[in-house]
CSV table of C-alpha atoms and ligand atoms in Angstrom, one decimal:
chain,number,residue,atom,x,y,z
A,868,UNK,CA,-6.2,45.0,26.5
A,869,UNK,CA,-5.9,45.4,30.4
A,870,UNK,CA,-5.7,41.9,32.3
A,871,UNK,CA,-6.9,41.8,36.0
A,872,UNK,CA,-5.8,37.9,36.7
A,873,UNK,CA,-8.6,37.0,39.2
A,874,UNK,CA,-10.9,36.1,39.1
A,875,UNK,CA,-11.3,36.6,35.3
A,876,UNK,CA,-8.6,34.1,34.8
A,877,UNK,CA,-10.9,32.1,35.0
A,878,UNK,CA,-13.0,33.4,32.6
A,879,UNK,CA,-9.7,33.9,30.3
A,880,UNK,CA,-8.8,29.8,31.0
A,881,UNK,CA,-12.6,29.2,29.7
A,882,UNK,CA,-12.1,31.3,26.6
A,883,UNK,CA,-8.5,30.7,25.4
A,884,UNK,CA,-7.0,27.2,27.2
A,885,UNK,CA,-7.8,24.1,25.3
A,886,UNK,CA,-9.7,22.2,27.7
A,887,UNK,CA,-7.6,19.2,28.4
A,888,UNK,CA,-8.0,19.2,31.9
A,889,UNK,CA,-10.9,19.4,34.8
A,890,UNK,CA,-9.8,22.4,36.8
A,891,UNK,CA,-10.5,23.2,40.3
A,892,UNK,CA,-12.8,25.6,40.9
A,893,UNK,CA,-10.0,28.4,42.6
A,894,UNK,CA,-7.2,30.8,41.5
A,895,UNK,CA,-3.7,29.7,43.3
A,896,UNK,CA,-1.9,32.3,44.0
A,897,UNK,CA,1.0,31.2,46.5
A,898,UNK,CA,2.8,28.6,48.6
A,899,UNK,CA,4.5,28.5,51.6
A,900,UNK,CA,5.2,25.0,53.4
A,901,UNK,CA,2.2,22.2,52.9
A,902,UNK,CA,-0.1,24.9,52.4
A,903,UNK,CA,-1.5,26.8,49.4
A,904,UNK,CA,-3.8,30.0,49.2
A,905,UNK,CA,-6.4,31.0,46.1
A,906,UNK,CA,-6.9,34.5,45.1
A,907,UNK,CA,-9.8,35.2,48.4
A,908,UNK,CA,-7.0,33.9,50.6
A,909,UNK,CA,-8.3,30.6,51.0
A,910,UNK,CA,-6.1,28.1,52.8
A,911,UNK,CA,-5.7,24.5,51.9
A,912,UNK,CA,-3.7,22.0,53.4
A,913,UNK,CA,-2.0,20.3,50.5
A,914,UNK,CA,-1.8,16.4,50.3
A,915,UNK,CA,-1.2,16.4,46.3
A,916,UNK,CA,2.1,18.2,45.8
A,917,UNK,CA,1.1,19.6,41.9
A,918,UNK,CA,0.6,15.4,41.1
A,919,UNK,CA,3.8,13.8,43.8
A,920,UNK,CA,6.4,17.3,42.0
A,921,UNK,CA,6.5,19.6,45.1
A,922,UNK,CA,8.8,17.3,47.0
A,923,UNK,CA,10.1,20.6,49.8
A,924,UNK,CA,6.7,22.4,49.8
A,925,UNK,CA,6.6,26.1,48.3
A,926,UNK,CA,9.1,28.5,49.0
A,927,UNK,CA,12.0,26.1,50.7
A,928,UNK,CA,14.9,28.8,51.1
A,929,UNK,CA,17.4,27.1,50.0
A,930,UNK,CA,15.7,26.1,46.3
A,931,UNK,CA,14.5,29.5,46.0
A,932,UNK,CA,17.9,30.4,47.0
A,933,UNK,CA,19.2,28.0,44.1
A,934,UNK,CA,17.1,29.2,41.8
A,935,UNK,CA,17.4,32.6,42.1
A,936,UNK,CA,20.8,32.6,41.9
A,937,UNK,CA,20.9,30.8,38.5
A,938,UNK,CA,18.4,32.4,37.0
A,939,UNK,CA,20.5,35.4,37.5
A,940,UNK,CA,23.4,34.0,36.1
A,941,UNK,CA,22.9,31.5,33.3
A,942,UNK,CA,19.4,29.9,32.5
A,943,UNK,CA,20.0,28.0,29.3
A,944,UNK,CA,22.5,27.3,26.7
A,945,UNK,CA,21.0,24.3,25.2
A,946,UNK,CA,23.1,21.2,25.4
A,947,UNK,CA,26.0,21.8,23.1
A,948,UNK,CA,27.8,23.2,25.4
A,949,UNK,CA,28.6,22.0,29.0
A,950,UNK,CA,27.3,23.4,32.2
A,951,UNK,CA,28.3,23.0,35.7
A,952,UNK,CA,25.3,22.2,37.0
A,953,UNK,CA,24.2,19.5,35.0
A,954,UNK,CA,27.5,17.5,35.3
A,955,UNK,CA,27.3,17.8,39.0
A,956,UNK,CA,23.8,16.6,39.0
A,957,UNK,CA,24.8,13.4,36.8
A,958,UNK,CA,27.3,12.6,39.4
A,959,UNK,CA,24.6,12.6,42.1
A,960,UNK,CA,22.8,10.2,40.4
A,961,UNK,CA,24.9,7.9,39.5
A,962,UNK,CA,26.8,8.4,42.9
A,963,UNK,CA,23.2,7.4,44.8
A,964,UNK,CA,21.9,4.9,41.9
A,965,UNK,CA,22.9,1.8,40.1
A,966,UNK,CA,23.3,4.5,37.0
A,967,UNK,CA,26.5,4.7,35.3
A,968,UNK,CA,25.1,7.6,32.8
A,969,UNK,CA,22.2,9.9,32.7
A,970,UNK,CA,20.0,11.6,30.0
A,971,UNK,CA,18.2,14.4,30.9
A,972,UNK,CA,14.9,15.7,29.2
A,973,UNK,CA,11.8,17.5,30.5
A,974,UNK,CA,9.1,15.5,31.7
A,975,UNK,CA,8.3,11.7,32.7
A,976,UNK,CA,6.8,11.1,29.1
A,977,UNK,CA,10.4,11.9,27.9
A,978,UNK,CA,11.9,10.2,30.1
A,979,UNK,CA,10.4,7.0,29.4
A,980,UNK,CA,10.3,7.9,25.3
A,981,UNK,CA,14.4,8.2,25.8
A,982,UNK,CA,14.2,5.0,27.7
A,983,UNK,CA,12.7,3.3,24.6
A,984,UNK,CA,15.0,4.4,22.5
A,985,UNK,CA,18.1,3.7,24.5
A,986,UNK,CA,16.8,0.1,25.0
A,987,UNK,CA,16.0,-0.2,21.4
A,988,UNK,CA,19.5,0.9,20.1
A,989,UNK,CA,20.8,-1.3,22.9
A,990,UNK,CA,19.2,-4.3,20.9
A,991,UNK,CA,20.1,-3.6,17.6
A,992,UNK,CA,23.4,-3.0,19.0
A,993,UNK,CA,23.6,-6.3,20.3
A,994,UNK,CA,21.0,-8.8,18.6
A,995,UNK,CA,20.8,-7.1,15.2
A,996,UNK,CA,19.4,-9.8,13.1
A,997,UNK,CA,16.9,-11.1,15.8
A,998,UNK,CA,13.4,-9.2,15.2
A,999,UNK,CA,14.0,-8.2,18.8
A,1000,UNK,CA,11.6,-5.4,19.1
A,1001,UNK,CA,8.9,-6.5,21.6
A,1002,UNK,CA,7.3,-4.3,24.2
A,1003,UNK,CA,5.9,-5.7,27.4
A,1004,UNK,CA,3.8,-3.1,30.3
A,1005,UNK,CA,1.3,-3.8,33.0
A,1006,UNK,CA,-1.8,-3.0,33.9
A,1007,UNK,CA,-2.7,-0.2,35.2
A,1008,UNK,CA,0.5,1.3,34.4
A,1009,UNK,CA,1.1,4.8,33.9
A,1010,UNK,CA,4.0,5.8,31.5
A,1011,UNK,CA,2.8,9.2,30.0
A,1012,UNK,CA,0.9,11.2,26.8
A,1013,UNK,CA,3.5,11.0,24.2
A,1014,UNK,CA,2.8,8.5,21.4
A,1015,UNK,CA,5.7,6.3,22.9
A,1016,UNK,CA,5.0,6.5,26.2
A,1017,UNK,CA,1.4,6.0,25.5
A,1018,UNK,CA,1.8,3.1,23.9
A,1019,UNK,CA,2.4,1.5,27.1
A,1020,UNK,CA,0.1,2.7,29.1
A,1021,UNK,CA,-3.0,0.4,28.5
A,1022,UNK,CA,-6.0,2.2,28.8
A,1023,UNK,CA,-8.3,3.2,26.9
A,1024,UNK,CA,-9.9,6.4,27.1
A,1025,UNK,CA,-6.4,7.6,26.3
A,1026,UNK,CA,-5.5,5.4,23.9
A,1027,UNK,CA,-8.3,5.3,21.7
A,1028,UNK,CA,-8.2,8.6,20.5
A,1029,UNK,CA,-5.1,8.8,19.0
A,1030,UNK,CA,-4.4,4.9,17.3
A,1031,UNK,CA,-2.2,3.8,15.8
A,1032,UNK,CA,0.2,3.5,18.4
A,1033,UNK,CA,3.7,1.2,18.7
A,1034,UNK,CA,3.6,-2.1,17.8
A,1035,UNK,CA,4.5,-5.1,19.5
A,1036,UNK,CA,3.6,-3.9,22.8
A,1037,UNK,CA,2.0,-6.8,25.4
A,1038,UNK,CA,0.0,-5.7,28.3
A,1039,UNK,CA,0.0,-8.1,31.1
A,1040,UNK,CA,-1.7,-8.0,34.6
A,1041,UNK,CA,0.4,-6.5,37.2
A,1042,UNK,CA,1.8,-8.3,39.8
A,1043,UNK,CA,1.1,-11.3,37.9
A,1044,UNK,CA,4.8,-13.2,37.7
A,1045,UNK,CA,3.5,-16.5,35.5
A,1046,UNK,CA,1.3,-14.4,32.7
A,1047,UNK,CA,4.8,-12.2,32.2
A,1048,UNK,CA,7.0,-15.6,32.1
A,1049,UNK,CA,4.5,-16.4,28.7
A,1050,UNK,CA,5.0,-13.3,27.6
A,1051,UNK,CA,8.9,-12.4,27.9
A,1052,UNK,CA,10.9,-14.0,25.7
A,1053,UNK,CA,13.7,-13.6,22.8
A,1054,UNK,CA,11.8,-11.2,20.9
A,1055,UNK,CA,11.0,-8.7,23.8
A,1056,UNK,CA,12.7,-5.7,23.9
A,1057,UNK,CA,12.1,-4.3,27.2
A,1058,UNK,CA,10.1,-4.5,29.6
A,1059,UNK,CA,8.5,-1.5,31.7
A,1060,UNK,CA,7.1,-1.3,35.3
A,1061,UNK,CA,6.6,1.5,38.0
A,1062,UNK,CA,7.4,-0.4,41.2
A,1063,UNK,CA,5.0,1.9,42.9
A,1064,UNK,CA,2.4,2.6,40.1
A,1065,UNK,CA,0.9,5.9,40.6
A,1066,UNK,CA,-2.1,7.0,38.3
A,1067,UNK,CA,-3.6,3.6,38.1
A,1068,UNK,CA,-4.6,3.5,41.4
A,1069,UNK,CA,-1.4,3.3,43.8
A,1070,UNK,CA,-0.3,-0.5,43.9
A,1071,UNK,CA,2.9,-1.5,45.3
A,1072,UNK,CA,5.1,-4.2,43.3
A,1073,UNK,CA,5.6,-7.2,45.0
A,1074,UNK,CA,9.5,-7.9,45.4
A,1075,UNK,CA,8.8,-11.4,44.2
A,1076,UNK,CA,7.4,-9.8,41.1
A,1077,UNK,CA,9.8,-7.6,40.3
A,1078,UNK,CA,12.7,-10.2,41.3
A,1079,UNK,CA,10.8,-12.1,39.0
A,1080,UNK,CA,11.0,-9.4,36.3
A,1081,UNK,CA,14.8,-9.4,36.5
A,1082,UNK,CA,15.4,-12.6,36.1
A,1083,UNK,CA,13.3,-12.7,33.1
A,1084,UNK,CA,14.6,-10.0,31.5
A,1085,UNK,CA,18.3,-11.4,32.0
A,1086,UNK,CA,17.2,-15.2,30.8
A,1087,UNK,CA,16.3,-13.7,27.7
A,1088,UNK,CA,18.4,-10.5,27.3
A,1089,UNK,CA,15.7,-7.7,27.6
A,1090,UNK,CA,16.1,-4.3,28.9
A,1091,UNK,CA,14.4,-3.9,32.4
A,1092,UNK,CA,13.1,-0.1,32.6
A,1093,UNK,CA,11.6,0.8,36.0
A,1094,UNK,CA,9.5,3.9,35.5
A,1095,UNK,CA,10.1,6.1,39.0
A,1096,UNK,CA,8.7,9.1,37.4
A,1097,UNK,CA,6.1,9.3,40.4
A,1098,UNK,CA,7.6,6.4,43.1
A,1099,UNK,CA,11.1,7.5,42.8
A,1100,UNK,CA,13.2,10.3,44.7
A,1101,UNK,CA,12.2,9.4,48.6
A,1102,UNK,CA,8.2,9.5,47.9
A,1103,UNK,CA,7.7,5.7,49.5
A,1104,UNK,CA,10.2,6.0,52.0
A,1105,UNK,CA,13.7,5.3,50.4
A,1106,UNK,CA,15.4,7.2,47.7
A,1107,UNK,CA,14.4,5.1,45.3
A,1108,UNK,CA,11.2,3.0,45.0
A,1109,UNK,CA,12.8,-0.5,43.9
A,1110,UNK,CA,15.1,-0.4,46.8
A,1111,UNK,CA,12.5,-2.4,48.7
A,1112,UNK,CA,13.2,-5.0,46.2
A,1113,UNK,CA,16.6,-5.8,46.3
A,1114,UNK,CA,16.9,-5.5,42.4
A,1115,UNK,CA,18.2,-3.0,39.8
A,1116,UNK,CA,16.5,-2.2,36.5
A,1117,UNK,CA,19.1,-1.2,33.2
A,1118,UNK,CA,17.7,1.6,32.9
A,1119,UNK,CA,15.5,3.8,35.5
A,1120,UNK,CA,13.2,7.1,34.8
A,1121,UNK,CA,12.8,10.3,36.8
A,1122,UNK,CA,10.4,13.1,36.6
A,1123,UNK,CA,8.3,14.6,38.5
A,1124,UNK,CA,10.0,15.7,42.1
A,1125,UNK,CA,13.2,16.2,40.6
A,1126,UNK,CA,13.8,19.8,40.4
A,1127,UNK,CA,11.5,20.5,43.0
A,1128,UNK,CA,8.7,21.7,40.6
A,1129,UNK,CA,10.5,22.8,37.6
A,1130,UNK,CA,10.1,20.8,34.4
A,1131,UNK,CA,12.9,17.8,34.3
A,1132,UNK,CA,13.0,14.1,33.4
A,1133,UNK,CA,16.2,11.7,33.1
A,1134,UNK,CA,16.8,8.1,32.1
A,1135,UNK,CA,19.1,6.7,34.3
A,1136,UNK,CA,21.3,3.8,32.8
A,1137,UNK,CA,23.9,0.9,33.6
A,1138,UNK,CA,27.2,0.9,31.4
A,1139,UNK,CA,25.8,-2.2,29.1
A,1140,UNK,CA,22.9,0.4,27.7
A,1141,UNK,CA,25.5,3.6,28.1
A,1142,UNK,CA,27.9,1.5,25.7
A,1143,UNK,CA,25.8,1.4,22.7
A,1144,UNK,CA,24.8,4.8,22.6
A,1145,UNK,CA,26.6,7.6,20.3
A,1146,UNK,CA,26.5,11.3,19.8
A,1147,UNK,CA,23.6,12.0,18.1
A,1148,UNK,CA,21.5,9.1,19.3
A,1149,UNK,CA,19.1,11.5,21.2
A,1150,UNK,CA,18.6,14.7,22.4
A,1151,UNK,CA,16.9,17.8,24.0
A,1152,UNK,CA,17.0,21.4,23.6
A,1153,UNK,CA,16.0,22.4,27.4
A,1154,UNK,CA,17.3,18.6,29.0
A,1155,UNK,CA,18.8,19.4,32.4
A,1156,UNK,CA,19.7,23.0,30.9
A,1157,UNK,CA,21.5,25.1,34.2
A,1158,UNK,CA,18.5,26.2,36.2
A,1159,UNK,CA,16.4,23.1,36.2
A,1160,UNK,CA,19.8,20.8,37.1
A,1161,UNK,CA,20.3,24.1,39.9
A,1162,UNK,CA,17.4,23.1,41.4
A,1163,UNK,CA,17.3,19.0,41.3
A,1164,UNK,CA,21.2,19.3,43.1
A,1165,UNK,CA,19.2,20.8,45.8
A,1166,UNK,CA,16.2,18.9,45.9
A,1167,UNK,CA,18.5,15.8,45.5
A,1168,UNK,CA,20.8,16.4,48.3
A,1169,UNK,CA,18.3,16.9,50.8
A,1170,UNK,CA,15.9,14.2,50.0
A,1171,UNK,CA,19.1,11.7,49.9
A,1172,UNK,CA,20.1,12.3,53.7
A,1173,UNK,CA,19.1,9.0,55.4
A,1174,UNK,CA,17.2,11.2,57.8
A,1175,UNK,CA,15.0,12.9,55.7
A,1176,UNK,CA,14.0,9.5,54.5
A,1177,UNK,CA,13.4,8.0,57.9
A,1178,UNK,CA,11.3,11.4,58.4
A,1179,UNK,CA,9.1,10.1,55.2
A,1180,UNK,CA,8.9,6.6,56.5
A,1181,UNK,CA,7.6,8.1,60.0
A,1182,UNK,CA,4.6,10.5,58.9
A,1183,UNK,CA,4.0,7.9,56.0
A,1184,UNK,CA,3.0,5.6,58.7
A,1185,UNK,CA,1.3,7.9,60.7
A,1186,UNK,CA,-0.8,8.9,58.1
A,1187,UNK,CA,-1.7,5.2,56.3
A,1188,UNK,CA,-2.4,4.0,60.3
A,1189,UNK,CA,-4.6,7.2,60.9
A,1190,UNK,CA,-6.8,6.7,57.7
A,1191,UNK,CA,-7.1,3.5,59.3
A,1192,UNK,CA,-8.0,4.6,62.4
A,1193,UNK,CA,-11.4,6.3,60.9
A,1194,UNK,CA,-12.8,3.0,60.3
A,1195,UNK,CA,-14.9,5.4,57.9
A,1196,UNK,CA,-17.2,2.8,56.1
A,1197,UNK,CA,-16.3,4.6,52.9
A,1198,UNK,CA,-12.5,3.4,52.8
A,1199,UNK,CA,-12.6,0.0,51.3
A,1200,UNK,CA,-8.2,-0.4,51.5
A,1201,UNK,CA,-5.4,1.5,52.8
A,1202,UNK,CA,-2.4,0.9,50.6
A,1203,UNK,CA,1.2,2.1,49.6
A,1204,UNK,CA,4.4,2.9,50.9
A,1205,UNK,CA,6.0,5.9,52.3
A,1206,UNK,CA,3.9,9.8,51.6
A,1207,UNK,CA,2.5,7.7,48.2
A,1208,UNK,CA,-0.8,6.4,49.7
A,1209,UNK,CA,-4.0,5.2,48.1
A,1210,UNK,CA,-6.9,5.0,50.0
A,1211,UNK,CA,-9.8,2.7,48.3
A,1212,UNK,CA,-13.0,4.2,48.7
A,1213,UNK,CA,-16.9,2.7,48.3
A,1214,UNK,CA,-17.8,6.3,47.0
A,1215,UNK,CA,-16.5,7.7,43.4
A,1216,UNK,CA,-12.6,9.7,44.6
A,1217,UNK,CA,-13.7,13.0,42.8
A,1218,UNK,CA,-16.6,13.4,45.5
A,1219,UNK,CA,-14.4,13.3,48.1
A,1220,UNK,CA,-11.7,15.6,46.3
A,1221,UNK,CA,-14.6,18.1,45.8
A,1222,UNK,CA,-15.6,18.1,49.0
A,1223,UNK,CA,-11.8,18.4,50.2
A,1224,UNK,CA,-11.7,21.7,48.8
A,1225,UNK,CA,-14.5,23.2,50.9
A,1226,UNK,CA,-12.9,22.0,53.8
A,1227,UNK,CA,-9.1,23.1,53.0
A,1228,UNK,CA,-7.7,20.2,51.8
A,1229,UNK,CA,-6.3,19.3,48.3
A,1230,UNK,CA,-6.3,15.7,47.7
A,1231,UNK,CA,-6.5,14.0,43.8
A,1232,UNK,CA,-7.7,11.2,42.5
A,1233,UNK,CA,-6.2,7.5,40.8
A,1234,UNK,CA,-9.1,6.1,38.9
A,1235,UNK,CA,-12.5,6.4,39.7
A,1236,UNK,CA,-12.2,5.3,43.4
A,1237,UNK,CA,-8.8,5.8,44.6
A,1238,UNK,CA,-8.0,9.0,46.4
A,1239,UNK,CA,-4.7,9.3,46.3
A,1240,UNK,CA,-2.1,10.9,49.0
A,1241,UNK,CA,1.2,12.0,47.8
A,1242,UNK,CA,2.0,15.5,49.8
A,1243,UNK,CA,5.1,17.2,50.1
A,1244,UNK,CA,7.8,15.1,51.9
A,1245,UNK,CA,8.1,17.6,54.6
A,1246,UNK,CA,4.6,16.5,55.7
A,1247,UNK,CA,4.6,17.1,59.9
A,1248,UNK,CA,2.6,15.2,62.5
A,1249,UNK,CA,0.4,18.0,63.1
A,1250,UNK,CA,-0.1,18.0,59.2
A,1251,UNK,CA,-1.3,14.3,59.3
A,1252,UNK,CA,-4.0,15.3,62.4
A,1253,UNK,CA,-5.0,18.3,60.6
A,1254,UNK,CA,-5.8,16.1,57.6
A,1255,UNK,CA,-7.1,13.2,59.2
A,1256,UNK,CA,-9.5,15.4,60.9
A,1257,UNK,CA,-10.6,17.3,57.6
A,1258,UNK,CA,-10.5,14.0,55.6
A,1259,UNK,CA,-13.0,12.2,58.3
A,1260,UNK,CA,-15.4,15.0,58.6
A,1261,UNK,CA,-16.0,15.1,54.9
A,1262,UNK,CA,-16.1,11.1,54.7
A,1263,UNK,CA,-18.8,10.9,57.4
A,1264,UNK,CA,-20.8,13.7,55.7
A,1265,UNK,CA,-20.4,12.2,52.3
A,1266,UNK,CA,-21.4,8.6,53.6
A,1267,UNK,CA,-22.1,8.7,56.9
B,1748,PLP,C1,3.3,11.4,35.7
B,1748,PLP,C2,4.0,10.2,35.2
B,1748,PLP,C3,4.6,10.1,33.9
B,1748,PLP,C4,4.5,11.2,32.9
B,1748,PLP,O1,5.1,12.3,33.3
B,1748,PLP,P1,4.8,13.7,32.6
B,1748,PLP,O2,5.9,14.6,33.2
B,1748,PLP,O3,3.4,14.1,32.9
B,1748,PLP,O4,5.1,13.5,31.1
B,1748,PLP,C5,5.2,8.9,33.6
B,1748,PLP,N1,5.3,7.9,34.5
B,1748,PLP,C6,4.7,7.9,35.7
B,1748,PLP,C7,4.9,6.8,36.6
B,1748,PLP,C8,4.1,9.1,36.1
B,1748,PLP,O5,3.5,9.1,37.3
């Protein structure tokens, strides 16, 4: 069989790809910057960065550069035995985190699966005989696919499908301090929160509530998991999303910017949840193997300079004040932090997502009317004017 990719891969995704997800109707084909091109050499100006991943764009030097080289050299060994690379991105972390120990796996729903198990051998480390094994998660939340991870993320059209799930989880409305006080108590295990939640719509943690959170967890000796899979690694404007709070969770979760668009996650703990784990507790075939790990050093070092940060808080602003600016009668609420914006709209998001692509502009959705914003970090000025232009054309066609 002869294979011509385009456009009969689309034809060949039709035939042969389980249909799990609602494609875009173009071939990608490359990258370079913010901007991406389909197989007729369309250009689109990219404000979804492959879901908040594509941190530096497509084709940053320096991570091809990275990459390259490791692929060339080692690409995997699996993790009995030790790798530079990995070590040295450990160190990073903990070195620009609260983290005294990291676990590395291959995607957010790992991550937070490995932080439910650390947090659960944590307690039967320490409160063996006390039935401690409750799960408390918000709202809205966002934790990932895997039966774990699902289990936490309340909502049902993906939930439904696939009961039973965990027990002893308790779903409680974000942002919503007093209803988790009734909630946490001696019998929770740990609690999970994205400071910054992502998929269900972009809303911002207050620091009261997750201050709140803290103290809760501490009065009654639960684990405190914040779930930066999609707010973490400089996306609202500091390295890491619960900055703005002035806490520290036991355990934190990173995903998706990582390695710059390679597959990693990691669960990032404090030396209390390090200290009751063993060899054998977990593990991971591909975790933070050598070329993922390559990458992330990269990606981590650059987006940890205080002035690539300050860059994220500048065009963040720029951008959330210029979708203001439109007064468009179809944006309802400008909210988030950083290049991790949510824009409320009185028309379903997917319209406006459709309609983005015929201008040049990729854009996706949180929920059914939430567009959401989260482009690569090196976003520029004359980015955000490009897409504020696009972006209020196709609202005043859409609405008027
Ligand atoms: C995307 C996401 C996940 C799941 O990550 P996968 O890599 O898709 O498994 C978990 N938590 C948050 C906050 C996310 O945004």
């Amino acid at each position: 069989m002869t294979l011509t990719l385009t456009p009969a891969a689309l034809e060949l995704d039709t035939q042969y790809v389980l249909p799990t997800y609602a494609r875009a109707p173009f071939v990608l084909t490359h990258g370079e910057g913010v901007y991406l091109y389909d197989a007729e050499d369309r250009r689109y100006l990219d404000l979804a960065a492959g879901i908040a991943v594509n941190a530096l764009g497509y084709g940053d030097p320096a991570l091809v550069a990275a990459i390259s080289q490791q692929a060339a050299r080692l690409i995997h060994v699996s993790n009995l035995y030790l790798t530079a690379p990995q070590a040295e991105l450990a160190a990073r972390l903990c070195a620009l985190s609260f983290a005294d120990k990291v676990f590395f796996c291959n995607s957010g729903a790992e991550a937070n699966e490995a932080a439910i198990k650390l947090a659960r051998k944590w307690v039967y480390a320490n409160h063996p005989d006390a039935g401690k094994t409750g799960l408390v998660a918000f709202s809205n939340g966002f934790h990932g696919r895997t039966i774990g991870a699902l289990s936490v993320t309340p909502r049902a059209r993906y939930q439904d499908p696939f009961r039973p799930l965990l027990p002893d989880v308790t779903i409680v409305p974000f942002n919503d301090l007093d209803a988790a006080a009734q909630v946490i108590g001696p019998q929770t295990c740990a609690v999970l929160v994205e400071p910054v939640q992502g998929e269900g719509g972009v809303h911002v943690a207050t620091p009261e509530f997750l201050r709140g959170l803290r103290a809760l967890c501490d009065a009654h000796d639960a684990v405190l998991i914040f779930d930066e899979v999609q707010c973490g690694m400089g996306r609202t404007g500091t390295l890491w999303a619960h900055e703005a709070s002035g806490v520290t969770p036991d355990i934190m979760t990173l995903a998706k910017p990582l390695a710059g668009g390679l597959p990693i996650g990691a669960a990032l703990v404090n030396a209390r949840i390090a200290a009751a784990i063993e060899i054998g507790d977990h593990g991971s075939t591909f975790g933070g193997g050598p070329l993922v790990a390559s990458a992330a050093n990269v990606v981590l070092a650059r987006i940890s300079d205080p002035a690539f940060l300050q860059h994220v808080v500048v065009v963040g602003a720029a951008l959330r004040d210029g979708l203001a600016a439109l007064r468009s009668p179809q944006i309802v609420q400008v909210r988030g932090r950083g290049l991790m914006i949510g824009v409320e709209l009185a028309i379903p998001a997917d319209d406006v997502v459709a309609a983005g692509y015929a201008h040049g502009l990729i854009m996706i959705s949180a929920g059914p009317n939430v567009l959401r914003l989260v482009p690569p970090l090196i976003l520029q000025q004359a980015h955000v004017d490009e897409a504020l232009e696009k972006l209020g054309a196709i609202l005043e066609d859409i609405g008027g």
